Short mmCIF file of C-alpha atoms in Angstrom, two decimals:
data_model
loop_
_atom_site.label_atom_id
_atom_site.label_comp_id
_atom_site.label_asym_id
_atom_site.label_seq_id
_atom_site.Cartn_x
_atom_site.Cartn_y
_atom_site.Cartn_z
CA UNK A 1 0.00 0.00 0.00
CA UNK A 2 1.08 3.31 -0.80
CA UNK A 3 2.18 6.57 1.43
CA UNK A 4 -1.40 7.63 2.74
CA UNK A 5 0.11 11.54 3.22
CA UNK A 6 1.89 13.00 0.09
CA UNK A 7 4.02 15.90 1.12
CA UNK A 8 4.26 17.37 -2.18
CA UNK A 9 0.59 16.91 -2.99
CA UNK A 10 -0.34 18.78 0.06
CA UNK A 11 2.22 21.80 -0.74
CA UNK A 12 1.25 21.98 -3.98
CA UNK A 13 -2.89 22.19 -3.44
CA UNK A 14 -2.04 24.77 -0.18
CA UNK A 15 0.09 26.89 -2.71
CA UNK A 16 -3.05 26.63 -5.20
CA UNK A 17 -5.55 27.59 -2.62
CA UNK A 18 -3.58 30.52 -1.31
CA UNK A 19 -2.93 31.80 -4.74
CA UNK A 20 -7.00 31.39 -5.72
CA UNK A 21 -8.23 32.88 -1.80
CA UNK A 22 -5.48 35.77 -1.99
CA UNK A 23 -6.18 36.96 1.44
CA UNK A 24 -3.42 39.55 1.28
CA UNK A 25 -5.24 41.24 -2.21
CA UNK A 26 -8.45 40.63 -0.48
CA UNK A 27 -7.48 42.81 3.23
CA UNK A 28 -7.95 46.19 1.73
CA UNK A 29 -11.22 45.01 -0.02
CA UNK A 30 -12.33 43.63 3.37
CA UNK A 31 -11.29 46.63 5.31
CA UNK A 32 -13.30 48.96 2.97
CA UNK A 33 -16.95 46.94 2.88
CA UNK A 34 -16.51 46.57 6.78
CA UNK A 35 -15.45 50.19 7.29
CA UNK A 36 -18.91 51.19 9.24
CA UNK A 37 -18.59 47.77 11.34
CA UNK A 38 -17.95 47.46 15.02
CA UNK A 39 -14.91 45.23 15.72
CA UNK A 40 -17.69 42.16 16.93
CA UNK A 41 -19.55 42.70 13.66
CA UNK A 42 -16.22 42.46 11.39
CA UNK A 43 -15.31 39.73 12.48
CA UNK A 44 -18.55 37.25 12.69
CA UNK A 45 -18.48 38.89 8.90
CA UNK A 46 -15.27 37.20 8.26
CA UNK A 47 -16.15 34.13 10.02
CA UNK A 48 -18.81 33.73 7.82
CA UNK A 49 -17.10 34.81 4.84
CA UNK A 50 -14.43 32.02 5.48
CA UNK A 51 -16.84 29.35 6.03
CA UNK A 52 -18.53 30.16 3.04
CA UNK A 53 -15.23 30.33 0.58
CA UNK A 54 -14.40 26.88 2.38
CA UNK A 55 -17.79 25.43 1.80
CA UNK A 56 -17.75 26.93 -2.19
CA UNK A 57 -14.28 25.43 -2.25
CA UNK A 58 -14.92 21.71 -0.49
CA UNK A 59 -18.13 21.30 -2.49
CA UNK A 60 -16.56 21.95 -5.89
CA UNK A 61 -13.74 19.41 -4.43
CA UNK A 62 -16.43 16.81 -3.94
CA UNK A 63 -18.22 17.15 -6.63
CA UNK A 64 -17.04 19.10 -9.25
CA UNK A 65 -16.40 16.56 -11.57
CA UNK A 66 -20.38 15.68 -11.37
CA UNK A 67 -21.34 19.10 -11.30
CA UNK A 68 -19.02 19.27 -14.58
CA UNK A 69 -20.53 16.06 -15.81
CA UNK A 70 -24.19 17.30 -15.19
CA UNK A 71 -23.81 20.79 -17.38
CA UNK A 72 -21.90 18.48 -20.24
CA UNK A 73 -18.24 20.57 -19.96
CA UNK A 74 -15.15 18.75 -20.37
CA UNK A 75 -12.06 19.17 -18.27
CA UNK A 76 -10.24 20.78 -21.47
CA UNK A 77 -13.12 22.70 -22.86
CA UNK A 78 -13.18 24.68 -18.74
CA UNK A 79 -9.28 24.82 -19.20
CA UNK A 80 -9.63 26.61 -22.56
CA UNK A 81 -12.27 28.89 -21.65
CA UNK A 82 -10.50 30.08 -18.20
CA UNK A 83 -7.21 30.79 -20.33
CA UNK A 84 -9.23 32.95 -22.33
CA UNK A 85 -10.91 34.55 -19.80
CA UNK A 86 -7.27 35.38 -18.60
CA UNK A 87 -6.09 36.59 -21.96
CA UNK A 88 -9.58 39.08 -21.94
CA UNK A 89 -8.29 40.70 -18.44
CA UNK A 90 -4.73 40.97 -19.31
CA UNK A 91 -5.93 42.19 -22.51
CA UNK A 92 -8.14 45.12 -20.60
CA UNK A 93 -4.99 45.67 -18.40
CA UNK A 94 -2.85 46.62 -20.47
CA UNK A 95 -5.16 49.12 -22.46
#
């Protein structure tokens, strides 16, 4: 039987889910929609906001490839489409 805990597995999904979450790009956006909070109110707003980015993120990890299967898009045809999407913002970036 295999190793049940791959090291470079794990490093390599945490990288991936720090680079999609971005909490340091998100702070300032966070800071600004909470501006009128009390300190209580921020943060059962980022509670919640965590738990639902982790419950967005664990049911697409459960089930994406149904969810995927169940609106007919391929693996490659997402891939494709996301790289363009990509190419669009750059595009609008750099104009």
């Amino acid at each position: 039987m295999g190793q049940f805990f791959n090291v470079d597995l794990f490093l390599t999904t945490a990288v991936t889910l720090w680079v999609i979450v971005d909490p340091p790009g998100l702070l300032p956006v966070f800071l600004g929609l909470t501006k009128t909070l009390d300190t209580q109110q921020r943060n059962r707003a980022a509670n919640r906001a965590s738990a639902v980015a982790f419950g967005v993120i664990a049911v697409f990890a459960l089930f994406g490839r149904q969810i995927l299967d169940y609106l007919q898009v391929s693996v490659p045809a997402l891939s494709v489409s996301g790289g363009l999407l990509l190419l669009l913002i750059a595009l609008d970036l750099l104009m």
